[in-house]
Amino acid sequence: DTAVSQTPKYLVTQMGNDKSIKCEQNLGHDTMYWYKQDSKKFLKIMFSYNNKELIINETVPNRFSPKSPDKAHLNLHINSLELGDSAVYFCASSPRGGGSVYGYTFGSGTRLTVV
Amino acid sequence: SQQGEEDPQALSIQEGENATMNCSYKTSINNLQWYRQNSGRGLVHLILIRSNEREKHSGRLRVTLDTSKKSSSLLITASRAADTASYFCATDNNNDMRFGAGTRLTVKP
């Protein structure tokens, strides 16, 4: 029943490793997003995809690569992890146009800790 | 980049009091949304107000929007301890949503 599900919920890994976070939505939304929330709780948009097409690509290191195999999935792959990548990563989805009264729907987050 | 500034950064009130949080933003918007985040949890959508609306209500929530001043406010009336959370405003412009820094609200029983 979960509308936006992301896995894993927690991820602890060593510097230099490569890891992926998966996200799936069952709402039929056209647009999906990745946001990063840092230790000060600032939420920053990283990427958005509309029906598998990259729409927003903020100034994010190219070690981060999103992949959308279909409009219900948006995965985030991170190469050569660094300490500064430690954060909570949120996946979200919205209908086309974004302005539904229900807003955006967020996953529960993936807490990434790089040691 | 961050879109909005929220004020105050932190707010502490007694149960039953009203809480007002303000948000200012810089660019044009299609709509503005407010979200709540409980500690260690995801974001929950509270209310959306479109750029051509000035005020909206939902239960104990009241949101205002002044596009000429590029500002919005969220009022929570008759607050409860369960309202303790961080509240974020977010501006949406054609599926590009940017968040403010958030207000940490503590409601004391």
Coordinates of N, CA and C in Angstrom, one line a residue:
Chain A
D1 N 0.8 -1.2 0.0 CA 0.0 0.0 0.0 C 0.9 1.3 0.0
T2 N 2.1 1.1 0.4 CA 3.0 2.3 0.5 C 3.0 3.0 -0.9
A3 N 2.8 4.3 -0.9 CA 2.7 5.1 -2.1 C 4.1 5.3 -2.7
V4 N 5.0 5.8 -1.9 CA 6.4 5.9 -2.4 C 7.3 5.2 -1.4
S5 N 7.9 4.2 -2.0 CA 8.8 3.3 -1.1 C 10.2 3.4 -1.6
Q6 N 11.1 3.6 -0.6 CA 12.5 3.6 -1.0 C 13.3 2.6 -0.1
T7 N 14.3 2.0 -0.7 CA 15.1 1.1 0.1 C 16.6 1.3 -0.3
P8 N 17.5 1.1 0.7 CA 17.2 0.7 2.0 C 16.8 1.9 2.9
K9 N 16.3 1.6 4.1 CA 16.0 2.7 5.0 C 17.3 3.3 5.6
Y10 N 18.2 2.4 5.9 CA 19.5 2.8 6.5 C 20.6 2.2 5.6
L11 N 21.7 2.9 5.5 CA 22.8 2.5 4.7 C 24.1 3.0 5.3
V12 N 24.9 2.1 5.8 CA 26.2 2.5 6.4 C 27.3 1.8 5.5
T13 N 28.2 2.7 5.0 CA 29.2 2.2 4.1 C 30.5 2.9 4.2
Q14 N 31.6 2.3 3.7 CA 32.9 3.0 3.8 C 33.1 3.9 2.6
M15 N 34.0 4.9 2.9 CA 34.4 5.8 1.8 C 34.9 5.0 0.6
G16 N 34.6 5.5 -0.5 CA 35.1 4.9 -1.7 C 34.2 3.9 -2.4
N17 N 33.2 3.4 -1.6 CA 32.3 2.4 -2.1 C 31.3 3.0 -3.0
D18 N 30.7 2.1 -3.8 CA 29.6 2.5 -4.7 C 28.3 1.9 -4.1
K19 N 27.2 2.7 -4.1 CA 25.9 2.2 -3.5 C 24.8 2.8 -4.3
S20 N 23.6 2.1 -4.2 CA 22.4 2.5 -4.9 C 21.3 2.6 -3.9
I21 N 20.4 3.5 -4.1 CA 19.1 3.6 -3.4 C 18.0 3.5 -4.4
K22 N 17.0 2.7 -4.1 CA 15.9 2.4 -5.0 C 14.7 3.2 -4.5
C23 N 13.9 3.6 -5.5 CA 12.6 4.2 -5.2 C 11.6 3.8 -6.2
E24 N 10.4 3.5 -5.6 CA 9.2 3.1 -6.5 C 8.0 3.8 -6.0
Q25 N 7.1 4.2 -6.9 CA 5.9 4.8 -6.5 C 4.7 4.1 -7.3
N26 N 3.6 3.9 -6.6 CA 2.5 3.2 -7.2 C 1.3 4.2 -7.3
L27 N 1.6 5.5 -7.4 CA 0.5 6.5 -7.5 C 0.1 6.8 -8.9
G28 N 0.9 6.3 -9.9 CA 0.7 6.7 -11.3 C 1.2 8.1 -11.6
H29 N 2.0 8.6 -10.8 CA 2.5 10.0 -11.0 C 3.5 10.0 -12.2
D30 N 3.6 11.1 -12.8 CA 4.5 11.3 -14.0 C 5.9 11.7 -13.6
T31 N 6.0 12.4 -12.4 CA 7.3 13.0 -12.1 C 7.8 12.5 -10.8
M32 N 9.1 12.2 -10.8 CA 9.8 11.7 -9.5 C 11.0 12.5 -9.3
Y33 N 11.4 12.6 -8.0 CA 12.5 13.5 -7.5 C 13.4 12.8 -6.5
W34 N 14.6 13.3 -6.5 CA 15.5 13.0 -5.3 C 15.8 14.3 -4.6
Y35 N 15.7 14.3 -3.3 CA 16.1 15.4 -2.5 C 17.1 14.9 -1.5
K36 N 18.0 15.8 -1.1 CA 19.0 15.5 0.0 C 18.7 16.4 1.2
Q37 N 18.6 15.8 2.4 CA 18.5 16.6 3.6 C 19.8 16.5 4.4
D38 N 20.4 17.6 4.6 CA 21.7 17.5 5.4 C 21.5 17.6 6.9
S39 N 22.6 17.6 7.6 CA 22.5 17.5 9.1 C 21.8 18.8 9.7
K40 N 21.7 19.9 8.9 CA 21.0 21.0 9.4 C 19.6 21.1 8.9
K41 N 19.1 20.0 8.4 CA 17.7 19.8 7.9 C 17.4 20.6 6.7
F42 N 18.4 21.1 6.0 CA 18.1 21.8 4.7 C 17.8 20.7 3.7
L43 N 16.7 20.9 2.9 CA 16.3 20.0 1.9 C 16.6 20.6 0.5
K44 N 17.4 19.9 -0.3 CA 17.8 20.4 -1.6 C 17.4 19.4 -2.7
I45 N 16.8 20.0 -3.7 CA 16.5 19.1 -4.8 C 17.8 18.7 -5.6
M46 N 17.8 17.4 -6.0 CA 19.0 16.9 -6.7 C 18.6 16.7 -8.2
F47 N 17.6 15.9 -8.3 CA 17.2 15.5 -9.7 C 15.6 15.4 -9.7
S48 N 15.1 15.6 -11.0 CA 13.7 15.2 -11.2 C 13.6 14.6 -12.6
Y49 N 12.7 13.6 -12.7 CA 12.5 13.0 -13.9 C 11.0 13.0 -14.2
N50 N 10.6 13.3 -15.5 CA 9.2 13.3 -15.9 C 9.1 12.2 -16.9
N51 N 8.4 11.2 -16.6 CA 8.2 10.0 -17.5 C 9.5 9.6 -18.1
K52 N 10.4 9.3 -17.3 CA 11.8 8.8 -17.6 C 12.7 9.8 -18.2
E53 N 12.3 11.0 -18.3 CA 13.2 12.0 -18.9 C 13.7 12.9 -17.8
L54 N 15.0 13.2 -17.8 CA 15.6 14.0 -16.8 C 15.2 15.5 -17.1
I55 N 14.6 16.1 -16.0 CA 14.1 17.5 -16.1 C 15.0 18.4 -15.4
I56 N 15.3 18.1 -14.1 CA 16.1 18.9 -13.2 C 17.4 18.2 -12.9
N57 N 18.5 18.8 -13.0 CA 19.8 18.2 -12.6 C 20.6 19.4 -12.0
E58 N 20.4 19.5 -10.6 CA 21.1 20.5 -9.9 C 22.6 20.3 -9.9
T59 N 23.3 21.2 -9.3 CA 24.7 21.1 -9.2 C 25.1 20.0 -8.3
V60 N 25.1 18.8 -8.8 CA 25.4 17.6 -8.0 C 26.6 17.0 -8.6
P61 N 27.6 16.5 -7.8 CA 28.7 15.8 -8.3 C 28.3 14.7 -9.3
N62 N 29.1 14.5 -10.3 CA 28.7 13.5 -11.3 C 28.9 12.1 -10.8
R63 N 29.4 12.0 -9.5 CA 29.4 10.7 -8.8 C 27.9 10.2 -8.6
F64 N 27.0 11.1 -8.6 CA 25.6 10.8 -8.4 C 24.9 10.6 -9.8
S65 N 24.3 9.4 -10.0 CA 23.7 9.2 -11.3 C 22.3 8.6 -11.1
P66 N 21.3 9.4 -11.4 CA 19.9 8.8 -11.3 C 19.6 7.9 -12.5
K67 N 18.7 7.0 -12.3 CA 18.3 6.1 -13.4 C 16.8 5.8 -13.3
S68 N 16.1 6.0 -14.3 CA 14.7 5.8 -14.3 C 14.3 4.8 -15.4
P69 N 14.2 3.5 -15.0 CA 13.8 2.5 -16.0 C 12.4 2.6 -16.6
D70 N 11.5 3.2 -15.7 CA 10.1 3.5 -16.1 C 9.6 4.5 -15.2
K71 N 8.4 5.0 -15.5 CA 8.0 6.2 -14.7 C 7.7 5.9 -13.3
A72 N 7.6 4.7 -12.9 CA 7.3 4.3 -11.5 C 8.5 4.1 -10.7
H73 N 9.7 4.2 -11.3 CA 11.0 3.9 -10.6 C 12.0 5.0 -10.9
L74 N 12.7 5.4 -9.8 CA 13.8 6.3 -10.0 C 14.8 5.9 -8.9
N75 N 15.9 5.4 -9.4 CA 17.0 4.9 -8.5 C 18.1 5.9 -8.5
L76 N 18.9 5.9 -7.5 CA 20.0 6.8 -7.3 C 21.3 6.0 -7.0
H77 N 22.2 6.1 -7.9 CA 23.5 5.4 -7.8 C 24.6 6.4 -7.4
I78 N 25.4 6.1 -6.4 CA 26.4 7.0 -6.0 C 27.8 6.2 -6.1
N79 N 28.7 6.8 -6.8 CA 30.0 6.2 -6.9 C 31.0 6.9 -6.0
S80 N 32.0 6.1 -5.6 CA 33.1 6.7 -4.8 C 32.6 7.6 -3.7
L81 N 31.9 7.0 -2.8 CA 31.2 7.7 -1.7 C 32.2 8.5 -0.8
E82 N 31.8 9.7 -0.4 CA 32.7 10.5 0.4 C 31.9 10.8 1.7
L83 N 32.7 11.2 2.7 CA 32.1 11.5 4.0 C 31.0 12.6 3.9
G84 N 31.2 13.5 3.0 CA 30.2 14.6 2.9 C 28.9 14.2 2.2
D85 N 28.8 12.9 1.7 CA 27.6 12.4 1.2 C 26.7 11.9 2.2
S86 N 27.1 11.8 3.5 CA 26.3 11.4 4.6 C 25.1 12.4 4.7
A87 N 23.9 11.9 4.7 CA 22.7 12.7 4.7 C 21.5 11.7 4.6
V88 N 20.3 12.4 4.7 CA 19.1 11.6 4.4 C 18.6 11.9 3.0
Y89 N 18.4 10.9 2.2 CA 17.9 11.1 0.8 C 16.5 10.7 0.7
F90 N 15.7 11.6 0.2 CA 14.3 11.4 0.0 C 13.9 11.3 -1.4
C91 N 13.1 10.3 -1.7 CA 12.5 10.2 -3.0 C 11.1 10.8 -2.9
A92 N 10.6 11.4 -4.0 CA 9.2 12.0 -4.0 C 8.6 11.8 -5.4
S93 N 7.3 11.9 -5.4 CA 6.6 11.9 -6.8 C 5.5 12.9 -6.8
S94 N 5.1 13.4 -7.9 CA 4.0 14.3 -8.1 C 3.3 14.1 -9.4
P95 N 2.1 14.5 -9.5 CA 1.4 14.4 -10.8 C 2.1 15.4 -11.8
R96 N 1.9 15.3 -13.0 CA 2.3 16.3 -14.0 C 1.8 17.6 -13.6
G97 N 2.6 18.7 -13.6 CA 2.1 20.0 -13.2 C 2.3 20.3 -11.8
G98 N 2.5 19.2 -11.0 CA 2.8 19.4 -9.6 C 1.8 19.9 -8.7
G99 N 0.8 20.6 -9.2 CA -0.1 21.3 -8.3 C -1.3 20.6 -7.8
S100 N -1.2 19.3 -7.6 CA -2.4 18.6 -7.0 C -2.6 19.1 -5.6
V101 N -3.8 19.1 -5.2 CA -4.1 19.5 -3.8 C -3.4 18.6 -2.8
Y102 N -3.0 17.4 -3.3 CA -2.3 16.4 -2.4 C -0.8 16.7 -2.3
G103 N -0.3 17.7 -3.1 CA 1.1 18.0 -3.1 C 2.0 16.9 -3.6
Y104 N 3.2 16.9 -3.2 CA 4.1 15.8 -3.5 C 4.0 14.7 -2.4
T105 N 4.3 13.5 -2.8 CA 4.3 12.4 -1.9 C 5.8 12.0 -1.7
F106 N 6.2 11.9 -0.5 CA 7.6 11.6 -0.1 C 7.7 10.2 0.4
G107 N 8.8 9.6 0.1 CA 9.2 8.3 0.7 C 9.7 8.6 2.2
S108 N 9.9 7.6 2.9 CA 10.3 7.7 4.3 C 11.8 8.1 4.5
G109 N 12.5 8.1 3.4 CA 13.9 8.5 3.5 C 14.9 7.3 3.6
T110 N 16.1 7.6 3.2 CA 17.2 6.6 3.3 C 18.4 7.4 4.0
R111 N 18.7 6.9 5.2 CA 19.8 7.6 6.0 C 21.1 7.0 5.6
L112 N 21.9 7.7 4.9 CA 23.2 7.2 4.4 C 24.3 7.7 5.3
T113 N 25.1 6.8 5.8 CA 26.2 7.2 6.7 C 27.5 6.7 6.0
V114 N 28.4 7.6 5.7 CA 29.7 7.1 5.1 C 30.7 7.2 6.2
V115 N 31.4 6.1 6.4 CA 32.4 6.1 7.5 C 33.9 5.9 6.9
Chain B
S1 N 19.5 25.1 -5.0 CA 19.6 26.2 -4.1 C 18.3 26.3 -3.4
Q2 N 18.4 26.9 -2.1 CA 17.2 27.1 -1.3 C 16.4 28.2 -2.0
Q3 N 15.1 28.1 -1.8 CA 14.2 29.1 -2.4 C 13.8 30.1 -1.3
G4 N 13.4 29.5 -0.1 CA 12.7 30.4 0.8 C 13.5 30.5 2.1
E5 N 13.1 31.5 2.8 CA 13.6 31.7 4.2 C 12.4 31.6 5.1
E6 N 12.6 30.9 6.2 CA 11.5 30.8 7.2 C 11.8 31.5 8.5
D7 N 10.8 31.9 9.1 CA 10.9 32.7 10.3 C 9.7 32.4 11.2
P8 N 9.9 32.0 12.5 CA 11.3 31.9 13.1 C 11.9 30.6 12.7
Q9 N 13.2 30.4 13.1 CA 13.8 29.2 12.9 C 13.3 28.1 13.9
A10 N 13.0 28.7 15.1 CA 12.4 27.8 16.2 C 11.4 28.5 16.9
L11 N 10.3 27.8 17.4 CA 9.2 28.4 18.1 C 8.7 27.4 19.1
S12 N 8.6 27.9 20.4 CA 8.2 27.1 21.5 C 6.9 27.7 22.1
I13 N 5.8 27.0 22.2 CA 4.6 27.5 22.7 C 3.9 26.5 23.7
Q14 N 2.9 26.9 24.4 CA 2.2 26.0 25.2 C 1.0 25.5 24.4
E15 N 0.6 24.3 24.8 CA -0.6 23.6 24.2 C -1.8 24.6 24.3
G16 N -2.5 24.7 23.2 CA -3.7 25.5 23.2 C -3.4 26.9 22.6
E17 N -2.2 27.3 22.5 CA -1.8 28.6 21.9 C -1.8 28.4 20.4
N18 N -1.8 29.5 19.7 CA -1.6 29.5 18.2 C -0.2 29.6 17.9
A19 N 0.2 29.0 16.7 CA 1.6 29.1 16.2 C 1.5 29.7 14.8
T20 N 2.3 30.7 14.6 CA 2.4 31.3 13.3 C 3.9 31.2 12.8
M21 N 4.0 30.7 11.5 CA 5.3 30.6 10.9 C 5.2 31.3 9.6
N22 N 6.3 32.0 9.2 CA 6.3 32.8 8.0 C 7.4 32.2 7.0
C23 N 7.1 32.5 5.8 CA 8.0 32.0 4.7 C 8.1 33.1 3.7
S24 N 9.3 33.4 3.2 CA 9.5 34.4 2.1 C 10.2 33.6 1.0
Y25 N 10.0 34.1 -0.2 CA 10.6 33.4 -1.3 C 11.0 34.4 -2.4
K26 N 11.7 34.0 -3.4 CA 12.4 34.9 -4.3 C 11.8 34.9 -5.7
T27 N 11.4 33.8 -6.2 CA 11.0 33.8 -7.6 C 9.5 33.6 -7.8
S28 N 9.1 33.5 -9.1 CA 7.7 33.3 -9.3 C 7.3 31.9 -9.0
I29 N 6.0 31.7 -8.7 CA 5.6 30.3 -8.3 C 4.3 30.0 -9.0
N30 N 4.0 28.7 -9.1 CA 2.7 28.2 -9.4 C 1.8 28.0 -8.2
N31 N 2.5 27.5 -7.2 CA 1.8 27.3 -5.9 C 2.9 27.2 -4.8
L32 N 2.4 27.3 -3.6 CA 3.2 27.2 -2.4 C 2.6 26.1 -1.5
Q33 N 3.5 25.3 -0.9 CA 3.0 24.2 -0.1 C 3.7 24.2 1.2
W34 N 3.0 23.6 2.2 CA 3.6 23.5 3.5 C 3.6 22.0 3.9
Y35 N 4.7 21.6 4.5 CA 5.0 20.2 4.9 C 5.3 20.1 6.3
R36 N 5.0 19.0 6.9 CA 5.5 18.8 8.3 C 6.4 17.6 8.3
Q37 N 7.4 17.6 9.2 CA 8.4 16.5 9.3 C 8.6 16.3 10.8
N38 N 8.1 15.1 11.2 CA 8.4 14.7 12.6 C 9.8 14.2 12.6
S39 N 10.4 14.2 13.8 CA 11.8 13.9 14.0 C 12.1 12.5 13.4
G40 N 13.1 12.4 12.5 CA 13.5 11.1 12.0 C 12.5 10.5 11.0
R41 N 11.6 11.3 10.5 CA 10.5 10.7 9.6 C 10.6 11.5 8.3
G42 N 9.7 11.1 7.4 CA 9.6 11.7 6.1 C 8.7 12.9 6.2
L43 N 8.5 13.6 5.0 CA 7.7 14.8 4.9 C 6.2 14.5 4.6
V44 N 5.4 15.2 5.3 CA 3.9 15.0 5.1 C 3.3 16.3 4.6
H45 N 2.6 16.2 3.5 CA 2.0 17.3 2.9 C 0.8 17.8 3.7
L46 N 0.8 19.1 4.0 CA -0.3 19.7 4.8 C -1.3 20.4 4.0
I47 N -0.8 21.4 3.2 CA -1.7 22.2 2.5 C -1.0 22.9 1.3
L48 N -1.8 23.1 0.2 CA -1.2 23.8 -1.0 C -2.1 25.0 -1.3
I49 N -1.5 26.1 -1.6 CA -2.2 27.3 -2.0 C -1.6 27.7 -3.3
R50 N -2.5 28.0 -4.3 CA -2.1 28.4 -5.6 C -1.8 29.9 -5.7
S51 N -1.1 30.3 -6.7 CA -0.6 31.6 -6.8 C -1.7 32.6 -6.9
N52 N -2.9 32.2 -7.3 CA -4.0 33.1 -7.5 C -5.0 33.1 -6.3
E53 N -4.5 32.4 -5.2 CA -5.3 32.3 -4.0 C -4.7 33.1 -2.9
R54 N -5.4 33.7 -2.0 CA -4.9 34.5 -0.9 C -4.9 33.8 0.4
E55 N -5.9 32.9 0.6 CA -6.0 32.3 1.9 C -6.7 30.9 1.7
K56 N -6.2 30.0 2.6 CA -6.8 28.7 2.5 C -6.9 28.1 3.9
H57 N -7.9 27.3 4.2 CA -8.0 26.7 5.5 C -8.1 25.2 5.3
S58 N -7.6 24.5 6.3 CA -7.7 23.0 6.4 C -7.7 22.6 7.8
G59 N -8.9 22.3 8.4 CA -8.9 22.0 9.8 C -8.4 23.1 10.7
R60 N -7.3 22.9 11.5 CA -6.8 23.9 12.3 C -5.7 24.7 11.6
L61 N -5.5 24.5 10.4 CA -4.5 25.2 9.6 C -5.1 26.3 8.8
R62 N -4.4 27.4 8.8 CA -4.7 28.5 7.9 C -3.5 29.0 7.2
V63 N -3.5 29.1 5.9 CA -2.4 29.6 5.1 C -2.8 30.8 4.4
T64 N -1.9 31.8 4.4 CA -2.1 33.0 3.5 C -0.9 33.1 2.6
L65 N -1.2 33.7 1.5 CA -0.2 34.0 0.4 C -0.3 35.4 -0.1
D66 N 0.8 36.1 -0.1 CA 0.9 37.4 -0.6 C 2.0 37.4 -1.7
T67 N 1.5 37.3 -3.0 CA 2.5 37.2 -4.1 C 3.2 38.5 -4.3
S68 N 2.6 39.6 -3.9 CA 3.3 40.9 -4.1 C 4.5 41.1 -3.2
K69 N 4.3 40.4 -2.0 CA 5.4 40.5 -1.1 C 6.3 39.2 -1.1
K70 N 5.8 38.3 -1.9 CA 6.5 37.0 -2.0 C 6.6 36.4 -0.6
S71 N 5.5 36.2 0.1 CA 5.5 35.7 1.4 C 4.3 34.9 1.7
S72 N 4.4 34.0 2.6 CA 3.3 33.1 3.1 C 3.4 32.9 4.6
S73 N 2.2 32.6 5.2 CA 2.3 32.3 6.6 C 1.4 31.1 6.8
L74 N 1.8 30.3 7.8 CA 1.0 29.1 8.3 C 0.7 29.4 9.7
L75 N -0.6 29.3 10.0 CA -1.2 29.5 11.3 C -1.7 28.1 11.8
I76 N -1.3 27.6 12.9 CA -1.9 26.4 13.5 C -2.6 26.9 14.8
T77 N -3.9 26.7 14.8 CA -4.7 27.2 15.9 C -4.8 26.1 17.0
A78 N -5.0 26.5 18.2 CA -5.3 25.5 19.3 C -4.3 24.4 19.2
S79 N -3.0 24.7 19.3 CA -1.9 23.7 19.1 C -2.0 22.6 20.1
R80 N -1.5 21.4 19.7 CA -1.4 20.2 20.6 C 0.0 19.8 20.7
A81 N 0.3 19.0 21.6 CA 1.7 18.5 21.8 C 2.1 17.7 20.5
A82 N 1.1 17.0 19.9 CA 1.4 16.2 18.7 C 1.7 17.1 17.5
D83 N 1.6 18.4 17.6 CA 2.0 19.3 16.5 C 3.5 19.5 16.5
T84 N 4.2 19.1 17.5 CA 5.6 19.3 17.6 C 6.3 18.6 16.4
A85 N 7.0 19.4 15.6 CA 7.6 18.9 14.4 C 8.3 20.1 13.8
S86 N 9.0 19.8 12.6 CA 9.5 20.8 11.8 C 8.6 21.1 10.7
Y87 N 8.4 22.4 10.3 CA 7.4 22.8 9.3 C 8.2 23.5 8.2
F88 N 8.0 23.0 6.9 CA 8.7 23.6 5.8 C 7.7 24.2 4.8
C89 N 8.1 25.3 4.3 CA 7.3 25.8 3.1 C 8.1 25.4 1.9
A90 N 7.4 25.3 0.8 CA 8.1 24.9 -0.5 C 7.3 25.6 -1.6
T91 N 8.1 26.2 -2.5 CA 7.5 26.8 -3.7 C 7.7 25.9 -4.9
D92 N 6.6 25.8 -5.6 CA 6.5 24.9 -6.8 C 6.3 25.8 -8.0
N93 N 7.2 25.6 -9.0 CA 7.1 26.3 -10.3 C 7.3 25.2 -11.3
N94 N 6.2 24.7 -11.9 CA 6.3 23.7 -12.9 C 7.1 22.5 -12.6
N95 N 6.7 21.8 -11.5 CA 7.3 20.6 -11.1 C 8.8 20.8 -10.6
D96 N 9.1 22.0 -10.2 CA 10.4 22.3 -9.6 C 10.1 22.9 -8.2
M97 N 10.2 22.0 -7.2 CA 9.8 22.4 -5.9 C 11.1 22.6 -5.0
R98 N 11.1 23.8 -4.4 CA 12.3 24.2 -3.5 C 11.8 24.5 -2.1
F99 N 12.6 24.1 -1.1 CA 12.2 24.2 0.2 C 12.8 25.3 0.9
G100 N 12.1 25.9 1.9 CA 12.7 26.8 2.9 C 13.5 26.0 3.9
A101 N 14.1 26.7 4.9 CA 15.0 26.1 5.9 C 14.2 25.5 7.0
G102 N 12.9 25.8 7.1 CA 12.1 25.1 8.1 C 12.0 25.9 9.4
T103 N 10.9 25.7 10.1 CA 10.7 26.2 11.5 C 10.5 25.0 12.4
R104 N 11.3 24.9 13.5 CA 11.1 23.8 14.4 C 10.1 24.3 15.5
L105 N 9.0 23.6 15.5 CA 7.9 24.0 16.5 C 7.9 23.0 17.6
T106 N 7.9 23.5 18.8 CA 7.8 22.7 20.0 C 6.5 23.1 20.8
V107 N 5.6 22.2 21.0 CA 4.4 22.5 21.7 C 4.5 21.8 23.1
K108 N 4.5 22.6 24.1 CA 4.6 22.0 25.5 C 3.3 21.6 26.1
P109 N 3.2 20.4 26.6 CA 1.9 20.0 27.2 C 1.6 20.8 28.5

